[in-house]
Short mmCIF file of C-alpha atoms in Angstrom, two decimals:
data_model
loop_
_atom_site.label_atom_id
_atom_site.label_comp_id
_atom_site.label_asym_id
_atom_site.label_seq_id
_atom_site.Cartn_x
_atom_site.Cartn_y
_atom_site.Cartn_z
CA UNK N 1 28.75 149.55 158.97
CA UNK N 2 28.30 146.71 158.84
CA UNK N 3 27.60 143.62 161.84
CA UNK N 4 30.14 141.04 162.53
CA UNK N 5 29.87 137.95 161.19
CA UNK N 6 28.40 134.79 163.35
CA UNK N 7 31.41 132.64 163.41
CA UNK N 8 30.93 129.22 163.45
CA UNK N 9 27.35 128.91 163.07
CA UNK N 10 27.70 124.59 162.09
CA UNK N 11 28.44 124.61 165.19
CA UNK N 12 25.58 126.35 166.35
CA UNK N 13 22.82 124.93 164.06
CA UNK N 14 23.97 121.48 165.31
CA UNK N 15 23.30 122.83 168.98
CA UNK N 16 19.97 124.09 168.25
CA UNK N 17 18.90 120.77 166.03
CA UNK N 18 20.52 117.89 169.83
CA UNK N 19 18.18 117.75 173.31
CA UNK N 20 20.03 120.58 176.02
CA UNK N 21 22.46 117.86 177.81
CA UNK N 22 22.74 115.27 175.53
CA UNK N 23 26.16 113.58 175.09
CA UNK N 24 25.57 114.88 171.62
CA UNK N 25 25.31 118.62 172.76
CA UNK N 26 27.57 118.26 175.39
CA UNK N 27 30.08 116.98 172.34
CA UNK N 28 29.47 119.63 169.80
CA UNK N 29 29.28 122.40 172.23
CA UNK N 30 33.36 121.56 173.74
CA UNK N 31 34.02 121.75 170.16
CA UNK N 32 32.09 125.48 169.76
CA UNK N 33 33.85 126.56 173.00
CA UNK N 34 37.82 125.48 172.44
CA UNK N 35 36.91 126.76 168.53
CA UNK N 36 35.46 129.67 169.95
CA UNK N 37 38.82 130.00 172.67
CA UNK N 38 40.87 129.97 169.64
CA UNK N 39 39.68 132.22 168.23
CA UNK N 40 39.63 134.85 171.16
CA UNK N 41 43.52 133.35 171.29
CA UNK N 42 44.20 135.45 168.23
CA UNK N 43 42.81 138.26 168.46
CA UNK N 44 43.49 138.87 172.72
CA UNK N 45 46.57 137.06 172.18
CA UNK N 46 47.95 134.66 175.17
CA UNK N 47 45.74 135.75 178.15
CA UNK N 48 42.87 134.28 177.60
CA UNK N 49 44.56 130.46 178.28
CA UNK N 50 46.47 132.03 181.51
CA UNK N 51 46.46 129.85 184.41
CA UNK N 52 43.01 130.55 186.81
CA UNK N 53 41.86 132.36 183.22
CA UNK N 54 37.76 132.36 183.99
CA UNK N 55 36.98 131.09 179.69
CA UNK N 56 39.95 128.12 180.10
CA UNK N 57 38.49 127.11 182.72
CA UNK N 58 34.95 126.97 181.23
CA UNK N 59 36.25 125.62 178.11
CA UNK N 60 38.08 122.77 180.01
CA UNK N 61 34.87 122.36 181.83
CA UNK N 62 33.06 121.45 178.91
CA UNK N 63 34.83 119.20 177.57
CA UNK N 64 35.14 117.69 180.44
CA UNK N 65 31.48 116.66 180.37
CA UNK N 66 32.02 114.52 177.49
CA UNK N 67 31.40 110.97 177.60
CA UNK N 68 34.73 108.97 177.92
CA UNK N 69 34.92 107.47 175.36
CA UNK N 70 34.97 110.22 172.92
CA UNK N 71 37.23 110.51 170.19
CA UNK N 72 37.76 114.13 169.67
CA UNK N 73 37.70 114.26 173.75
CA UNK N 74 41.60 114.67 173.80
CA UNK N 75 41.83 116.18 170.94
CA UNK N 76 40.38 118.96 171.78
CA UNK N 77 41.96 118.70 175.40
CA UNK N 78 45.55 119.27 172.87
CA UNK N 79 44.31 121.78 171.77
CA UNK N 80 44.03 124.37 174.84
CA UNK N 81 46.61 122.52 176.30
CA UNK N 82 48.80 122.97 173.13
CA UNK N 83 46.82 127.40 173.19
CA UNK N 84 48.25 127.52 177.39
CA UNK N 85 51.45 126.26 177.07
CA UNK N 86 52.66 127.99 174.20
CA UNK N 87 53.60 131.14 175.41
CA UNK N 88 52.90 133.49 172.87
CA UNK N 89 50.13 133.48 169.53
CA UNK N 90 51.85 130.52 167.35
CA UNK N 91 49.28 128.89 165.42
CA UNK N 92 51.94 125.93 163.59
CA UNK N 93 51.75 124.62 166.82
CA UNK N 94 47.99 124.40 167.15
CA UNK N 95 46.57 123.26 163.53
CA UNK N 96 47.37 119.81 163.15
CA UNK N 97 45.46 119.34 166.10
CA UNK N 98 42.21 121.30 165.28
CA UNK N 99 42.32 118.92 161.72
CA UNK N 100 43.21 116.73 163.92
CA UNK N 101 39.63 117.31 165.07
CA UNK N 102 38.03 118.18 161.94
CA UNK N 103 38.61 114.03 160.72
CA UNK N 104 37.65 112.73 163.56
CA UNK N 105 33.72 114.38 163.10
CA UNK N 106 34.41 113.22 158.93
CA UNK N 107 34.90 110.05 160.63
CA UNK N 108 30.84 110.74 162.36
CA UNK N 109 29.74 111.93 159.20
CA UNK N 110 29.37 115.35 160.60
CA UNK N 111 30.68 117.32 157.44
CA UNK N 112 29.17 120.52 158.20
CA UNK N 113 31.51 121.33 161.72
CA UNK N 114 34.77 119.43 160.16
CA UNK N 115 34.01 121.48 156.81
CA UNK N 116 33.98 124.81 159.27
CA UNK N 117 36.63 123.77 161.89
CA UNK N 118 38.88 123.37 157.96
CA UNK N 119 38.08 126.86 157.47
CA UNK N 120 39.26 127.66 160.30
CA UNK N 121 42.36 126.19 160.07
CA UNK N 122 42.98 128.26 155.95
CA UNK N 123 41.82 131.16 157.27
CA UNK N 124 44.82 131.87 160.01
CA UNK N 125 47.37 129.63 158.27
CA UNK N 126 49.80 131.26 156.52
CA UNK N 127 49.41 129.40 152.58
CA UNK N 128 53.85 128.88 152.23
CA UNK N 129 55.47 129.03 155.65
CA UNK N 130 52.31 126.31 156.39
CA UNK N 131 51.67 124.80 152.99
CA UNK N 132 51.72 121.71 154.11
CA UNK N 133 48.24 122.56 156.31
CA UNK N 134 46.83 124.62 154.04
CA UNK N 135 46.88 121.25 150.94
CA UNK N 136 45.83 119.59 153.72
CA UNK N 137 43.13 121.33 155.56
CA UNK N 138 42.21 121.95 151.54
CA UNK N 139 42.42 118.53 150.50
CA UNK N 140 39.94 118.03 153.30
CA UNK N 141 37.43 120.63 153.18
CA UNK N 142 36.47 119.24 150.01
CA UNK N 143 36.14 115.84 150.83
CA UNK N 144 33.59 117.21 153.59
CA UNK N 145 31.79 119.51 150.59
CA UNK N 146 31.89 116.43 148.05
CA UNK N 147 29.12 114.67 150.40
CA UNK N 148 27.42 117.92 150.69
CA UNK N 149 26.97 118.35 147.29
CA UNK N 150 28.80 121.43 147.82
CA UNK N 151 30.33 120.95 144.01
CA UNK N 152 31.60 124.27 143.52
CA UNK N 153 32.93 124.95 146.76
CA UNK N 154 34.69 121.86 146.80
CA UNK N 155 36.49 122.28 143.38
CA UNK N 156 37.87 125.63 144.68
CA UNK N 157 39.29 123.71 147.56
CA UNK N 158 41.14 121.25 146.05
CA UNK N 159 42.33 123.80 143.50
CA UNK N 160 43.59 125.91 146.23
CA UNK N 161 45.66 123.15 147.77
CA UNK N 162 47.18 122.53 143.80
CA UNK N 163 48.09 125.89 143.81
CA UNK N 164 50.34 126.16 147.16
CA UNK N 165 51.38 122.59 146.57
CA UNK N 166 52.82 123.81 142.69
CA UNK N 167 54.05 127.04 144.63
CA UNK N 168 56.24 124.98 147.39
CA UNK N 169 57.47 122.40 144.81
CA UNK N 170 55.02 119.00 146.13
CA UNK N 171 54.51 117.09 143.23
CA UNK N 172 52.87 114.75 145.28
CA UNK N 173 49.89 116.91 146.60
CA UNK N 174 49.74 118.19 143.58
CA UNK N 175 48.72 114.52 141.49
CA UNK N 176 46.57 114.80 144.37
CA UNK N 177 44.86 117.72 143.38
CA UNK N 178 44.29 116.61 140.16
CA UNK N 179 42.49 113.49 141.20
CA UNK N 180 40.22 115.29 143.31
CA UNK N 181 39.73 117.47 140.45
CA UNK N 182 39.06 114.43 138.87
CA UNK N 183 36.57 112.95 141.17
CA UNK N 184 34.00 116.28 141.00
CA UNK N 185 33.94 116.20 137.13
CA UNK N 186 33.28 113.07 137.51
CA UNK N 187 30.22 113.90 139.94
CA UNK N 188 28.79 116.61 137.27
CA UNK N 189 28.63 113.94 134.66
CA UNK N 190 31.48 115.01 132.45
CA UNK N 191 33.79 111.56 132.03
CA UNK N 192 35.95 112.33 129.25
CA UNK N 193 37.63 115.37 131.20
CA UNK N 194 37.77 113.19 134.02
CA UNK N 195 39.12 110.14 132.03
CA UNK N 196 42.08 112.52 131.03
CA UNK N 197 43.16 113.79 134.52
CA UNK N 198 43.37 110.82 135.39
CA UNK N 199 44.55 109.29 132.62
CA UNK N 200 48.07 111.61 133.06
CA UNK N 201 47.99 111.85 136.23
CA UNK N 202 48.76 107.68 136.26
CA UNK N 203 51.33 107.92 133.44
CA UNK N 204 53.27 111.17 135.89
CA UNK N 205 52.65 108.73 139.59
CA UNK N 206 54.31 105.59 137.65
CA UNK N 207 57.64 107.87 135.80
CA UNK N 208 57.98 109.21 139.70
CA UNK N 209 57.72 106.10 141.65
CA UNK N 210 54.61 107.36 144.00
CA UNK N 211 52.88 104.26 144.42
CA UNK N 212 50.05 106.00 146.73
CA UNK N 213 49.44 108.45 144.58
CA UNK N 214 49.25 106.03 141.48
CA UNK N 215 47.26 103.85 143.83
CA UNK N 216 43.99 106.72 144.47
CA UNK N 217 43.97 107.60 140.90
CA UNK N 218 43.33 104.24 139.28
CA UNK N 219 40.59 104.26 142.56
CA UNK N 220 39.23 107.13 141.33
CA UNK N 221 39.57 105.69 137.21
CA UNK N 222 37.91 103.19 138.44
CA UNK N 223 34.85 105.20 139.60
CA UNK N 224 34.84 106.32 135.82
CA UNK N 225 34.62 102.79 134.27
CA UNK N 226 31.36 102.75 136.98
CA UNK N 227 29.10 105.07 135.07
CA UNK N 228 30.04 103.31 131.65
CA UNK N 229 29.20 100.58 132.41
CA UNK N 230 32.76 99.11 132.18
CA UNK N 231 32.21 97.25 135.33
CA UNK N 232 35.10 94.16 134.67
CA UNK N 233 37.05 97.27 134.20
CA UNK N 234 36.68 98.95 137.34
CA UNK N 235 36.95 95.89 139.12
CA UNK N 236 40.18 95.21 137.74
CA UNK N 237 41.34 98.29 138.22
CA UNK N 238 40.12 98.90 142.03
CA UNK N 239 41.60 96.20 143.18
CA UNK N 240 44.94 97.28 141.78
CA UNK N 241 44.37 100.16 143.61
CA UNK N 242 43.70 98.72 146.72
CA UNK N 243 47.33 97.09 146.41
CA UNK N 244 48.64 100.32 146.70
CA UNK N 245 47.00 102.00 149.63
CA UNK N 246 48.41 101.80 153.29
CA UNK N 247 45.20 104.67 154.60
CA UNK N 248 42.44 102.32 155.59
CA UNK N 249 39.72 105.12 154.45
CA UNK N 250 41.07 105.16 150.93
CA UNK N 251 41.25 101.83 150.96
CA UNK N 252 37.43 100.66 152.49
CA UNK N 253 36.28 103.69 149.78
CA UNK N 254 37.92 101.06 146.86
CA UNK N 255 36.04 98.30 148.43
CA UNK N 256 32.74 99.81 148.21
CA UNK N 257 33.26 100.29 144.69
CA UNK N 258 34.16 96.55 143.75
CA UNK N 259 31.28 96.01 145.80
CA UNK N 260 28.90 98.41 143.13
CA UNK N 261 30.67 96.83 140.70
CA UNK N 262 30.02 93.74 141.68
CA UNK N 263 26.22 93.94 141.91
CA UNK N 264 25.79 95.79 138.47
CA UNK N 265 27.45 92.26 137.24
CA UNK N 266 24.86 90.35 139.06
CA UNK N 267 27.60 88.90 141.42
CA UNK N 268 25.53 89.24 144.22
CA UNK N 269 26.84 87.46 146.90
CA UNK N 270 30.49 89.32 146.50
CA UNK N 271 28.52 92.46 146.46
CA UNK N 272 27.71 91.05 150.20
CA UNK N 273 30.65 90.00 150.78
CA UNK N 274 32.10 93.76 150.61
CA UNK N 275 29.05 95.88 152.26
CA UNK N 276 29.34 93.82 154.96
CA UNK N 277 33.21 94.14 155.41
CA UNK N 278 31.78 97.79 155.30
CA UNK N 279 29.09 97.54 157.77
CA UNK N 280 31.23 96.50 160.55
CA UNK N 281 34.69 97.25 159.81
CA UNK N 282 34.64 100.31 158.23
CA UNK N 283 36.98 103.56 159.13
CA UNK N 284 34.22 106.38 158.06
CA UNK N 285 30.62 106.28 159.13
CA UNK N 286 29.84 107.59 155.36
CA UNK N 287 31.02 104.70 154.25
CA UNK N 288 28.75 101.98 157.34
CA UNK N 289 25.82 104.39 156.07
CA UNK N 290 25.93 103.58 152.05
CA UNK N 291 26.82 100.11 153.25
CA UNK N 292 23.72 99.03 155.16
CA UNK N 293 22.06 101.06 152.02
CA UNK N 294 23.35 98.80 150.25
CA UNK N 295 22.76 95.63 151.70
CA UNK N 296 19.63 96.63 152.15
CA UNK N 297 18.91 96.70 148.14
CA UNK N 298 20.96 93.36 147.89
CA UNK N 299 18.08 92.21 150.74
CA UNK N 300 15.50 93.30 148.73
CA UNK N 301 16.60 92.03 145.14
CA UNK N 302 16.69 88.82 147.54
CA UNK N 303 13.32 88.58 148.53
CA UNK N 304 14.99 88.55 152.43
CA UNK N 305 12.38 90.49 153.71
CA UNK N 306 13.06 90.46 157.70
CA UNK N 307 16.88 91.43 156.18
CA UNK N 308 15.54 94.31 154.45
CA UNK N 309 13.32 95.58 157.17
CA UNK N 310 16.45 95.12 160.15
CA UNK N 311 18.62 97.49 157.24
CA UNK N 312 15.96 100.12 157.36
CA UNK N 313 15.64 100.56 160.77
CA UNK N 314 18.68 100.09 161.09
CA UNK N 315 18.75 104.16 159.37
CA UNK N 316 15.83 105.13 160.28
CA UNK N 317 16.73 107.15 162.79
CA UNK N 318 20.58 108.03 162.07
CA UNK N 319 20.90 112.45 160.70
CA UNK N 320 22.10 110.67 156.74
CA UNK N 321 23.27 114.02 154.47
CA UNK N 322 20.92 114.37 151.90
CA UNK N 323 22.38 112.89 149.06
CA UNK N 324 22.08 109.44 151.04
CA UNK N 325 18.68 109.64 152.06
CA UNK N 326 17.79 110.52 149.29
CA UNK N 327 19.72 107.41 147.99
CA UNK N 328 17.55 105.60 151.20
CA UNK N 329 14.08 107.44 150.73
CA UNK N 330 14.40 105.10 147.14
CA UNK N 331 15.57 102.35 148.13
CA UNK N 332 13.13 101.94 150.91
CA UNK N 333 10.31 102.41 147.69
CA UNK N 334 11.69 100.29 145.47
CA UNK N 335 11.78 97.03 148.19
CA UNK N 336 8.49 98.31 149.58
CA UNK N 337 7.54 98.12 145.83
CA UNK N 338 9.18 94.09 145.99
CA UNK N 339 6.85 93.42 149.16
CA UNK N 340 3.54 94.81 148.16
CA UNK N 341 3.59 97.30 150.53
CA UNK N 342 2.24 99.34 147.95
CA UNK N 343 1.17 102.69 150.53
CA UNK N 344 4.41 102.35 152.54
CA UNK N 345 6.88 101.86 149.17
CA UNK N 346 4.44 105.45 147.65
CA UNK N 347 5.16 107.47 151.11
CA UNK N 348 8.89 106.64 150.29
CA UNK N 349 9.36 107.25 147.09
CA UNK N 350 7.24 110.99 147.64
CA UNK N 351 10.07 111.45 150.22
CA UNK N 352 13.23 110.99 147.71
CA UNK N 353 11.74 113.18 145.40
CA UNK N 354 11.11 116.07 147.62
CA UNK N 355 14.91 115.89 148.82
CA UNK N 356 15.71 115.71 145.02
CA UNK N 357 14.01 118.30 144.57
CA UNK N 358 15.26 120.61 147.27
CA UNK N 359 18.67 119.78 146.47
CA UNK N 360 18.89 118.73 142.51
CA UNK N 361 20.15 115.48 143.06
CA UNK N 362 18.92 114.89 139.29
CA UNK N 363 19.93 111.39 138.60
CA UNK N 364 17.66 110.01 141.83
CA UNK N 365 14.79 112.59 141.32
CA UNK N 366 14.60 110.94 137.74
CA UNK N 367 14.49 107.40 139.26
CA UNK N 368 12.30 107.81 141.96
CA UNK N 369 9.65 109.63 140.05
CA UNK N 370 10.19 106.04 137.05
CA UNK N 371 9.40 104.71 140.31
CA UNK N 372 6.37 106.42 140.84
CA UNK N 373 5.02 106.34 138.07
CA UNK N 374 5.13 102.39 137.69
CA UNK N 375 3.81 101.96 140.64
CA UNK N 376 0.44 104.11 140.41
CA UNK N 377 0.24 102.12 136.97
CA UNK N 378 0.75 98.66 137.72
CA UNK N 379 2.09 98.02 141.41
CA UNK N 380 4.56 95.45 142.58
CA UNK N 381 7.90 95.39 140.36
CA UNK N 382 9.43 92.33 139.37
CA UNK N 383 13.23 91.76 139.56
CA UNK N 384 14.81 88.67 137.18
CA UNK N 385 16.92 86.98 138.98
CA UNK N 386 18.42 85.12 136.10
CA UNK N 387 21.38 83.71 136.62
CA UNK N 388 24.25 86.26 135.91
CA UNK N 389 26.08 85.34 132.29
CA UNK N 390 29.92 84.16 134.18
CA UNK N 391 31.88 86.98 134.96
CA UNK N 392 35.89 87.10 133.63
CA UNK N 393 38.71 84.33 135.51
CA UNK N 394 40.17 87.55 136.67
CA UNK N 395 36.94 89.45 138.75
CA UNK N 396 36.39 85.90 139.93
CA UNK N 397 39.93 85.73 141.69
CA UNK N 398 39.07 89.43 142.99
CA UNK N 399 35.78 88.03 144.61
CA UNK N 400 37.42 85.67 145.95
CA UNK N 401 39.73 87.64 147.63
CA UNK N 402 36.86 89.24 149.34
CA UNK N 403 35.06 86.47 150.51
CA UNK N 404 38.17 85.91 151.90
CA UNK N 405 38.32 89.21 153.60
CA UNK N 406 35.24 89.40 155.07
CA UNK N 407 36.31 85.23 156.69
CA UNK N 408 38.96 86.76 158.14
CA UNK N 409 37.54 90.60 159.69
CA UNK N 410 35.04 87.38 161.33
CA UNK N 411 32.03 89.55 160.11
CA UNK N 412 29.15 86.33 159.05
CA UNK N 413 27.85 86.12 155.60
#
């Protein structure tokens, strides 16, 4: 007979990494004991959350020990309150609160933990009677797995979401699942498939007057234009998408892609405006980290060593996911090369190569190996600062709009 599988392994691993008694440890511990109480409630019934139950008291004490400002604290307490007041095991009463907790973890860049919570919901929600919950949990699970480079599992999550949506006649989520599948195709470099899926989705969403879905598809289509070098096309599509989106996190992601296109067009000032907005105001920790890495890259390209060091130090102790850690070490290495600090450059590039090899991040591996070889052959790299070709008037208008956004946000340039 096989041993029962340990549940919530990511939480145990996070606890092992944290210093006992630290805010991080208390936050993770409170989440873990709440999830274990939920597991017990499902198996043993309402008695585990009855008044005076030892387990219930212990969980409430763990939540009370969290820092007062933690967004997760009130959510975890609401999960416990919902179980206690339910009178019977009712998953639909608790599942939305679990999803809210998972989203809070995502905003903090804790994807492994968020994915565990989403999987917990998926395992216990009914795919027809609680279709909205199952669809949302699978969509968000895919969003957690993409930055972890677990693309096969992310694709399966989006497929499950699309299947449940199709069974229940939910056209909005059928189309949203298709957009996310196109994103996975783009991640894998299958640009023709991604473009085909997205153009079909743009047509269908326009025909059904689904403004927000069309905007999501336009943004994803702009993402396909970027690796093809169609940067002005990407700016135009992404900016059009911005008008149709209401969720702040979705708007953040569009602005990040506009910044990438600006940078590639040689419009570093416009790119910096967008990254400064994101570094200061983005909803999700992931987007703030990406913005700071790109501000570091901009500072190196502009020869601003003090600003480069400022941004480098801002991230040196951050718990970056592996894909971002690769990017971080690569751009630190590139910056050190520019400033003639070859010993530090070699160490950073070697670290980028090590991570890229371990996790099969081939694009970064190729660039870092090339950079390391060039460093050993000739030392300092020179970035040309010749004036960029004048962008199209429509792109200039978007740059002006982004600058106004930065000023309205009160972010210094």
